[in-house]
PDB file of C-alpha atoms and ligand atoms in Angstrom:
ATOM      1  CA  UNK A   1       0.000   0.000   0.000  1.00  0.00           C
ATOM      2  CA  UNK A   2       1.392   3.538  -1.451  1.00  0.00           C
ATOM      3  CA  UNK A   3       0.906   6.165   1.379  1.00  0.00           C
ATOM      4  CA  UNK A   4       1.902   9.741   1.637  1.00  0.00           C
ATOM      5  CA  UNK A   5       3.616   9.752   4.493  1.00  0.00           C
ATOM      6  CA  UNK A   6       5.239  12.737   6.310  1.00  0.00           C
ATOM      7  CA  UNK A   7       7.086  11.198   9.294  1.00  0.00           C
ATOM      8  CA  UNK A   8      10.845   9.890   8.677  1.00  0.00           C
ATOM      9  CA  UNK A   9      10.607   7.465  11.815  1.00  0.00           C
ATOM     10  CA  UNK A  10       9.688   3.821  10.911  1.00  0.00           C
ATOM     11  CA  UNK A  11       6.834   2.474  13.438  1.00  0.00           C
ATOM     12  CA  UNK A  12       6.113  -1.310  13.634  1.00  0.00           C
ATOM     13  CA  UNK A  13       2.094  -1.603  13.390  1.00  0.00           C
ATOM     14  CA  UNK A  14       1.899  -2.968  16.645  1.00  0.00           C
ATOM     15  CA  UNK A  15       3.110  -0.812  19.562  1.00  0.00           C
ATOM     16  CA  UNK A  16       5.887  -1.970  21.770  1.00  0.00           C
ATOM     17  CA  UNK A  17       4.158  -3.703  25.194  1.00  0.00           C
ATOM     18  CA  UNK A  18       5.641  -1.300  27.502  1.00  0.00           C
ATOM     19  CA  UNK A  19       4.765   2.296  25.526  1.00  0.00           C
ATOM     20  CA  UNK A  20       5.280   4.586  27.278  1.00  0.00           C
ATOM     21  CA  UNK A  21       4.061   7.300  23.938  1.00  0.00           C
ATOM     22  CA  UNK A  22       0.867   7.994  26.411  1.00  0.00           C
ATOM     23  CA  UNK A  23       2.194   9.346  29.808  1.00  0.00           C
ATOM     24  CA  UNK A  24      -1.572   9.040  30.929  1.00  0.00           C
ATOM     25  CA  UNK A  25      -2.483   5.562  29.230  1.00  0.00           C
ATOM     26  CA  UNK A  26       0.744   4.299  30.729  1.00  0.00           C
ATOM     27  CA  UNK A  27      -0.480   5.403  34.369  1.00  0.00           C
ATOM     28  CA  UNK A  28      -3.626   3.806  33.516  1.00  0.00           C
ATOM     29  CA  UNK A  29      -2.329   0.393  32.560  1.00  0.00           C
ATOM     30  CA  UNK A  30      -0.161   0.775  35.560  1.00  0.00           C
ATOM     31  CA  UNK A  31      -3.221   0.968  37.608  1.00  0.00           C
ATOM     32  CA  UNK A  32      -5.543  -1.345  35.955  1.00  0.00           C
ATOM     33  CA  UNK A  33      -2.092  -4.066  36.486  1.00  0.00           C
ATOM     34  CA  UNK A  34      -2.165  -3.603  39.830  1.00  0.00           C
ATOM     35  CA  UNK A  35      -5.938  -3.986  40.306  1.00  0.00           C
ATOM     36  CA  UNK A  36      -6.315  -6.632  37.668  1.00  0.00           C
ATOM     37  CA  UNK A  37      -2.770  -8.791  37.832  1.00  0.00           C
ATOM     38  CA  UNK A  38      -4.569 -11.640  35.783  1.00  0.00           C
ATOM     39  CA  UNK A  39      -5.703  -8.888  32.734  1.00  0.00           C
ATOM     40  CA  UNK A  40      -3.624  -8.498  29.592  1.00  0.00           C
ATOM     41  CA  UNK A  41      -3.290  -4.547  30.492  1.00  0.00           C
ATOM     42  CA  UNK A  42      -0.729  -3.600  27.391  1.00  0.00           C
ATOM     43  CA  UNK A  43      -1.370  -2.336  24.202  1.00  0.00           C
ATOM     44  CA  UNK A  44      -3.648  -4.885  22.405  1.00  0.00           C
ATOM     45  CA  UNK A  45      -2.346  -5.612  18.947  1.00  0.00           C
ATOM     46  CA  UNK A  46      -4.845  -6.303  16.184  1.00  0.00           C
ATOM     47  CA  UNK A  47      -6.732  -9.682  15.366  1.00  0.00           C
ATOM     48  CA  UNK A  48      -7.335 -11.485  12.202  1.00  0.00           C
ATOM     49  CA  UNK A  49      -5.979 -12.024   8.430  1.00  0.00           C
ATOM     50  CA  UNK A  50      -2.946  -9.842   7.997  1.00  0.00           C
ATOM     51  CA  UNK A  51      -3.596 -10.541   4.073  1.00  0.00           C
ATOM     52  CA  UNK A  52      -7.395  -8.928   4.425  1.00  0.00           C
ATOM     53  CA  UNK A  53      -8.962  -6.476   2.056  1.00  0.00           C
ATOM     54  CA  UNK A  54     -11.051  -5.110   4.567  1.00  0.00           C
ATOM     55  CA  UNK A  55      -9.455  -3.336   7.525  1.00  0.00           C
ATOM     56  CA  UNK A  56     -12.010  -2.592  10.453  1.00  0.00           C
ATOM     57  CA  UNK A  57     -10.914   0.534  12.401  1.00  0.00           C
ATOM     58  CA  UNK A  58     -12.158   1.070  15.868  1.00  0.00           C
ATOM     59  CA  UNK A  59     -11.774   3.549  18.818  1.00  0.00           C
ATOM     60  CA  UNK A  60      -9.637   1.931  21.632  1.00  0.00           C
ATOM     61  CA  UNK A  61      -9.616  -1.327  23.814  1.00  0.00           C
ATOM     62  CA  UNK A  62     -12.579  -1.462  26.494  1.00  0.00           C
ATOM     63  CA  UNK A  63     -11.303  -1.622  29.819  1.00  0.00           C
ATOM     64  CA  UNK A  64     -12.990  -4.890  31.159  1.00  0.00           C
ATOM     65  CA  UNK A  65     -13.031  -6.667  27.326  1.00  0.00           C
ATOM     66  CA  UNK A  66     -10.061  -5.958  24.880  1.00  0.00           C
ATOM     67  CA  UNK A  67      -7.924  -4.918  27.787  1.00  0.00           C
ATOM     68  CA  UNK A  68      -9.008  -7.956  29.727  1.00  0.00           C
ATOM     69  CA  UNK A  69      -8.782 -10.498  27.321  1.00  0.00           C
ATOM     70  CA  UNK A  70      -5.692  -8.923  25.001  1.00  0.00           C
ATOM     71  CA  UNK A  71      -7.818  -9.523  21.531  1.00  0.00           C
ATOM     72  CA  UNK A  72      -9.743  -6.019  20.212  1.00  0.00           C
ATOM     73  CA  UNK A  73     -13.744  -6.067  20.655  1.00  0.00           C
ATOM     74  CA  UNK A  74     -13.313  -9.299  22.930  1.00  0.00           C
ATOM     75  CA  UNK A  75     -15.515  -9.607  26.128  1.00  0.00           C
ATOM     76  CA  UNK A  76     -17.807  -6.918  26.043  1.00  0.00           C
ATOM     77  CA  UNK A  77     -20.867  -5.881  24.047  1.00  0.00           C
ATOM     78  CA  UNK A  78     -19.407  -4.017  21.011  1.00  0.00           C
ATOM     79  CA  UNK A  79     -18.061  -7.286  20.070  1.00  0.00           C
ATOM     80  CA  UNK A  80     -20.662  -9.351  20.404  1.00  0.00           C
ATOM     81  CA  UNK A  81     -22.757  -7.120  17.858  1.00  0.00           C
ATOM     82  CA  UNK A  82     -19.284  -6.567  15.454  1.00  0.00           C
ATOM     83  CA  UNK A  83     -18.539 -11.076  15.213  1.00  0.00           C
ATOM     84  CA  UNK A  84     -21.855 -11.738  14.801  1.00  0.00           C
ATOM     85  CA  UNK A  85     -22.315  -9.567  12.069  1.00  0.00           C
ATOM     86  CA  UNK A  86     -18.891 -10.412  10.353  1.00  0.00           C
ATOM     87  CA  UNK A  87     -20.317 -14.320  11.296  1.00  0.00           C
ATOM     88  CA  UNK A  88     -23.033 -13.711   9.152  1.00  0.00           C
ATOM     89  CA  UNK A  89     -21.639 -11.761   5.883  1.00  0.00           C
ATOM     90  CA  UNK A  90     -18.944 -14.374   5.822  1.00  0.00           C
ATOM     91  CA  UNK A  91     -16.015 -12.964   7.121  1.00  0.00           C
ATOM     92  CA  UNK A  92     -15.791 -15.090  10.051  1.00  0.00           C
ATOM     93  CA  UNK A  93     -15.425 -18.797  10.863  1.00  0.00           C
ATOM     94  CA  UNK A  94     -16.080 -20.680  14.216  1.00  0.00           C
ATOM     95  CA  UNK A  95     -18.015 -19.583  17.115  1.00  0.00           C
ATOM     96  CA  UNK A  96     -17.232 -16.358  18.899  1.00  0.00           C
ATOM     97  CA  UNK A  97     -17.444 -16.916  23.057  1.00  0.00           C
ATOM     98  CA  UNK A  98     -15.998 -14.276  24.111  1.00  0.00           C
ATOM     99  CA  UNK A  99     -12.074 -15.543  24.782  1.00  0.00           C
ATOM    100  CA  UNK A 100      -9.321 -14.931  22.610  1.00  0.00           C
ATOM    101  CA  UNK A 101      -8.870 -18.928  23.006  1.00  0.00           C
ATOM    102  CA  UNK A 102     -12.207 -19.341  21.186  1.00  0.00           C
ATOM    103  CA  UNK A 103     -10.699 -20.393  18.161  1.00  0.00           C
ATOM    104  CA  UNK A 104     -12.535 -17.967  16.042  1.00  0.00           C
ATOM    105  CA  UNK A 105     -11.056 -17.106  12.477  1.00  0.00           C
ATOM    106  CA  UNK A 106     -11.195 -14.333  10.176  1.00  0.00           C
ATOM    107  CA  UNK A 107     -11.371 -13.908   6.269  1.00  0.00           C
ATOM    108  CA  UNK A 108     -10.490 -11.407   4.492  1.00  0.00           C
ATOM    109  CA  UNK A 109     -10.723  -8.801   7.361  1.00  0.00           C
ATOM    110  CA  UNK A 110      -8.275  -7.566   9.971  1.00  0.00           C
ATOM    111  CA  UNK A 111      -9.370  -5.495  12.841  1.00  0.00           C
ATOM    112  CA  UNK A 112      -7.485  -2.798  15.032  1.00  0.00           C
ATOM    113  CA  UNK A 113      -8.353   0.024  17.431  1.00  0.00           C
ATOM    114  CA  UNK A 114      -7.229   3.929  16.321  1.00  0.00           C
ATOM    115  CA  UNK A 115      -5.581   3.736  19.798  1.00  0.00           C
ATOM    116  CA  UNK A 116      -4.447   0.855  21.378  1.00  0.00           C
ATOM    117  CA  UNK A 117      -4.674   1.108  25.612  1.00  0.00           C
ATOM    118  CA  UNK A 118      -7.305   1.687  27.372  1.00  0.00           C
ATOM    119  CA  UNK A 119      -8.347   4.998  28.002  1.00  0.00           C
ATOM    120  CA  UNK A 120      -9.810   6.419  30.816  1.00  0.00           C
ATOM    121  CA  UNK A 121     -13.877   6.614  31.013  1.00  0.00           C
ATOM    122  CA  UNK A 122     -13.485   5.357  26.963  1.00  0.00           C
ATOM    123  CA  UNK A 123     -12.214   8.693  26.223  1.00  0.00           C
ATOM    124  CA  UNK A 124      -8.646   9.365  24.875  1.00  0.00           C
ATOM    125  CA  UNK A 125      -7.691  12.192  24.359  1.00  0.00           C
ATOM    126  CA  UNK A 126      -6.324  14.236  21.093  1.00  0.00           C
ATOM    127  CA  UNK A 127      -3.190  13.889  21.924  1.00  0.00           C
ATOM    128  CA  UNK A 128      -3.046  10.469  22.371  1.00  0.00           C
ATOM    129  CA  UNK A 129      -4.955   9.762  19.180  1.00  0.00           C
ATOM    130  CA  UNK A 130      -2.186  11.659  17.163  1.00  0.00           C
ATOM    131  CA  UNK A 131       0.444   9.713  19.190  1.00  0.00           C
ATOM    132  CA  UNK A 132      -0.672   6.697  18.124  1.00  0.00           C
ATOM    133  CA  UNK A 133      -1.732   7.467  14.863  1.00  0.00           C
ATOM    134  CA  UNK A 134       1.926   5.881  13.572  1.00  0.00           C
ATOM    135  CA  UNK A 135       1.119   2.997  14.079  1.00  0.00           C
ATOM    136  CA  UNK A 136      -2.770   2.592  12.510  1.00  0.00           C
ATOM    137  CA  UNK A 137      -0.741   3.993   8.963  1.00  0.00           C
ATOM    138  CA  UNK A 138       1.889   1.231   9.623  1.00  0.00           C
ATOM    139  CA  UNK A 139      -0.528  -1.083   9.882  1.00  0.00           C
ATOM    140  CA  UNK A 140      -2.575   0.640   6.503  1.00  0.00           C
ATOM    141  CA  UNK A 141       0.549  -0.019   5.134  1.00  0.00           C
ATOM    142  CA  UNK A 142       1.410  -3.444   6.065  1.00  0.00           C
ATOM    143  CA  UNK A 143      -1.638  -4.146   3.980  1.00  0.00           C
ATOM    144  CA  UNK A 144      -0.433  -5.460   0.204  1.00  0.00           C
ATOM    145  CA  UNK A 145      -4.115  -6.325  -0.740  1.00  0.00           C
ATOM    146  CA  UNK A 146      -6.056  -3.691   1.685  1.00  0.00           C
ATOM    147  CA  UNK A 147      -9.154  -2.366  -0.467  1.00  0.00           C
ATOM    148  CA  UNK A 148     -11.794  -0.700   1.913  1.00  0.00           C
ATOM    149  CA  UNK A 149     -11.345   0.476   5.482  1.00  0.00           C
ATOM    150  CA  UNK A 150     -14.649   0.344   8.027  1.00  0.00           C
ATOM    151  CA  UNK A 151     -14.399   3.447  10.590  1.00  0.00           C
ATOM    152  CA  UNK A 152     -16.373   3.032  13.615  1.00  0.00           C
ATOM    153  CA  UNK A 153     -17.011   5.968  14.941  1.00  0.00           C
ATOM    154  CA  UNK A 154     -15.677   9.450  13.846  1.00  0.00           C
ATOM    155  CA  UNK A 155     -12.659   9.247  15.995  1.00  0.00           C
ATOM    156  CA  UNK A 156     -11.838   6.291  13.519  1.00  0.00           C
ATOM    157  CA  UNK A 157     -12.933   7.916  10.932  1.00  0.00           C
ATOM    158  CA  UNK A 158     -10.966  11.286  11.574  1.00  0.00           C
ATOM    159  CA  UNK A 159      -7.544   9.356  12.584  1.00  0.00           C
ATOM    160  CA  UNK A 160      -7.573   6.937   9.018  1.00  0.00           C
ATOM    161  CA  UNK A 161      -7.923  10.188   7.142  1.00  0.00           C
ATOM    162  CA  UNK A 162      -5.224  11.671   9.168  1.00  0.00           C
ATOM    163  CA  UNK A 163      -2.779   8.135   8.841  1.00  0.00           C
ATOM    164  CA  UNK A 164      -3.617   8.378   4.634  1.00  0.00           C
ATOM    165  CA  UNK A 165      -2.660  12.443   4.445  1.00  0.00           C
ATOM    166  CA  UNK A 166      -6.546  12.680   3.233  1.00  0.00           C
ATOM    167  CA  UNK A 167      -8.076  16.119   3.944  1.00  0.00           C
ATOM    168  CA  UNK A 168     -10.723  15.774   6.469  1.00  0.00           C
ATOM    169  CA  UNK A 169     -12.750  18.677   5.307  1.00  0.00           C
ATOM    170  CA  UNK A 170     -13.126  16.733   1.624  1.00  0.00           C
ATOM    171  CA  UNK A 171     -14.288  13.296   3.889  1.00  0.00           C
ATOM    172  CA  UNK A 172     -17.618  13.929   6.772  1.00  0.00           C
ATOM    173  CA  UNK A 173     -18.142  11.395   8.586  1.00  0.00           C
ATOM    174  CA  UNK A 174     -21.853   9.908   8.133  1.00  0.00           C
ATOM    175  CA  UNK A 175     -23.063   6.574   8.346  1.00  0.00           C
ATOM    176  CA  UNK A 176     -22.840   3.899   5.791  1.00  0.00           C
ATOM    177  CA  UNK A 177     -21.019   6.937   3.642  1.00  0.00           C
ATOM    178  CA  UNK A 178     -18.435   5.588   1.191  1.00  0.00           C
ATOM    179  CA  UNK A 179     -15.351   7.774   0.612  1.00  0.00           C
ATOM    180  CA  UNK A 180     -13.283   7.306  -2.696  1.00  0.00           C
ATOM    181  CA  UNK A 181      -9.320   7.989  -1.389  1.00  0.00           C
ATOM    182  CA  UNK A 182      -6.462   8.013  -3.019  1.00  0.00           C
ATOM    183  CA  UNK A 183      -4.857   4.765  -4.693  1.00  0.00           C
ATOM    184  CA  UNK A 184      -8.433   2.648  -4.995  1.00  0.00           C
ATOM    185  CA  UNK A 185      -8.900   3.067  -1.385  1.00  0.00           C
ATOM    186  CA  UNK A 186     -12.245   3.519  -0.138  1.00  0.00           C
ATOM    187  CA  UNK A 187     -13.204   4.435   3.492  1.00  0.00           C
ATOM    188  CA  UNK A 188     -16.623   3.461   4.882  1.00  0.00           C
ATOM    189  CA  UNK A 189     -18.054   4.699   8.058  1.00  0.00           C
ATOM    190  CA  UNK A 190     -20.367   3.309  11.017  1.00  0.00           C
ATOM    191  CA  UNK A 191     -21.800   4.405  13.667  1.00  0.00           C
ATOM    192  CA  UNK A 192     -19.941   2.281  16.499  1.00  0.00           C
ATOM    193  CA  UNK A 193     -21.391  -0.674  17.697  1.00  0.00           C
ATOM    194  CA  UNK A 194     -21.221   0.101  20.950  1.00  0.00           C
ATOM    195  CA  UNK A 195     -23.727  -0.849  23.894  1.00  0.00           C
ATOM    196  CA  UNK A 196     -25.090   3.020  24.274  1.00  0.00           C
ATOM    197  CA  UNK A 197     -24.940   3.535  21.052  1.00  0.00           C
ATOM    198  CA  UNK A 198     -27.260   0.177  20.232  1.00  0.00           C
ATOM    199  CA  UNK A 199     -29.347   1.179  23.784  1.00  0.00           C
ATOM    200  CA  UNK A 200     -29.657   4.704  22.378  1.00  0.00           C
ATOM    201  CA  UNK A 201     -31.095   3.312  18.712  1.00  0.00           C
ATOM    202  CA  UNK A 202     -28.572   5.720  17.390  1.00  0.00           C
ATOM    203  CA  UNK A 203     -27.449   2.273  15.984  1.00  0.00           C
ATOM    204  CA  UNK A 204     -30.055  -0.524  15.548  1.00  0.00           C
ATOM    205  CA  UNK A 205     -29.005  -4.055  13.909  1.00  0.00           C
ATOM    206  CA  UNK A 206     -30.421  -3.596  10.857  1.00  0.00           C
ATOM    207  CA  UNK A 207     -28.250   0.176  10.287  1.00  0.00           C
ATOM    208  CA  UNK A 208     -25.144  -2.216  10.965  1.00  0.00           C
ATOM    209  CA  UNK A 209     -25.958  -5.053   8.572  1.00  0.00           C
ATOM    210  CA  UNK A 210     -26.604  -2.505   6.263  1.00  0.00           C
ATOM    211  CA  UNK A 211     -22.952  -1.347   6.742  1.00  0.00           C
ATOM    212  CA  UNK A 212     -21.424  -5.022   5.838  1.00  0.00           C
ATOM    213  CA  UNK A 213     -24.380  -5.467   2.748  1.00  0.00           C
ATOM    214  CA  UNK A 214     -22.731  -1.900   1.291  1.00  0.00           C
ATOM    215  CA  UNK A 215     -19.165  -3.218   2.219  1.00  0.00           C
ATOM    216  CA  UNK A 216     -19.774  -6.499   0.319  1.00  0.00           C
ATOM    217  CA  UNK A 217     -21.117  -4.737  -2.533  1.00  0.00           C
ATOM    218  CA  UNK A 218     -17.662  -2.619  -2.633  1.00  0.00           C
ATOM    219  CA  UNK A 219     -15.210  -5.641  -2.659  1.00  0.00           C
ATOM    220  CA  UNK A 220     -17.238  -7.151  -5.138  1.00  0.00           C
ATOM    221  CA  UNK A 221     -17.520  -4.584  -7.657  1.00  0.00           C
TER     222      UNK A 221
HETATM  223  N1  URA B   1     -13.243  -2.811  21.996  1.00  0.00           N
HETATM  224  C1  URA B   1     -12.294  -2.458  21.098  1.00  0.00           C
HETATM  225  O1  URA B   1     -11.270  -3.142  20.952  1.00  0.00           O
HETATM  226  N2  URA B   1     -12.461  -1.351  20.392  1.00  0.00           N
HETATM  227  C2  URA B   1     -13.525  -0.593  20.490  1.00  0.00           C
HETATM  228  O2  URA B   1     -13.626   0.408  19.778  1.00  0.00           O
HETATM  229  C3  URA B   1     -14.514  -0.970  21.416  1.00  0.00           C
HETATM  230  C4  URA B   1     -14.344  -2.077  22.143  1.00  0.00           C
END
């Protein structure tokens, strides 16, 4: 994958376990360690097929699923929403329960968080968005066959535009929008899938599915 790219440094697209980028997130893992020995408390790297054309961007690990279990969207209820609907429009194989030992298998789709710890109250901050903003374009870029990134949420959505030099101001962020980028790339955005989101009915089921029916349509055309 061809990206402009500004920065001289080189970043892996997986953060080193002991970061220390985040002075805050650091603190916080520090904490959550100490209260939590048994929890995977580190930045969680991404899950699934590192050859995928899809590349599904969320906001950060939640702090009693991905940063409990060590696998993004893993234990809590934004997951069980996102592998059920990748279960059904075929980009998943086995049965998701919840572990990262479950087994479960991905095709043709990769997923990753714009920011990799867990932030306090679900909230990073700006800062730590850009600061780990190296490593979502490494791992854009570690893509040979990426086609179509999914951006849930607007953080997501704001951070891949920022990790692909894309203007923001040419990209909103709406739901099920598709956004032709440079080199064949195309951007689609959700609404996350997360629990108040879904409680609120700012997301229902059917909005999401429509998501993956639109995605389909785009890597088949
Ligand atoms: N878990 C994640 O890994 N990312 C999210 O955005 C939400 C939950």
């Amino acid at each position: 994958m061809q990206l402009k790219d500004r920065t001289t440094e080189r970043f892996d697209p997986e953060p080193s376990p002991d970061c220390g980028r985040c002075s805050r997130l650091e603190a916080f893992r520090a904490t959550n360690r100490a209260a939590n020995p048994d929890w995977f408390n580190r930045p969680v790297p991404g899950f699934g097929d590192a050859n995928a054309r899809l590349l599904i961007i969320g906001l950060a690990p939640g702090l009693k699923g991905a940063n409990r279990t060590g696998r993004p969207f893993t234990g809590d209820w934004a997951g069980d929403l996102l592998f059920a609907t990748l279960a059904k429009f075929g980009f998943a194989d086995g049965a998701y329960q919840a572990r990262p030992d479950d087994g479960l298998r991905l095709n043709d789709v990769f997923i990753t968080n714009a920011v990799r710890c867990v932030p306090p109250q679900n909230k990073p901050v700006g800062a730590e968005i850009t600061n780990c903003r190296p490593f979502l374009a490494a791992q854009i870029r570690s893509m040979a066959k990426l086609r179509l990134l999914l951006a849930l949420g607007r953080i997501a959505h704001d951070s891949t535009l920022s990790a692909l030099a894309e203007k923001r101001s040419a990209h909103a962020f709406g739901h099920n929008a598709t956004h032709r980028l440079e080199g064949g790339l195309m951007l689609v955005d959700s609404y996350h899938c997360s629990r108040y989101n879904t409680n609120t009915r700012r997301l229902t089921v059917d909005m999401f599915e429509q998501v993956f029916e639109n995605i389909r349509g785009l890597l088949e055309s």
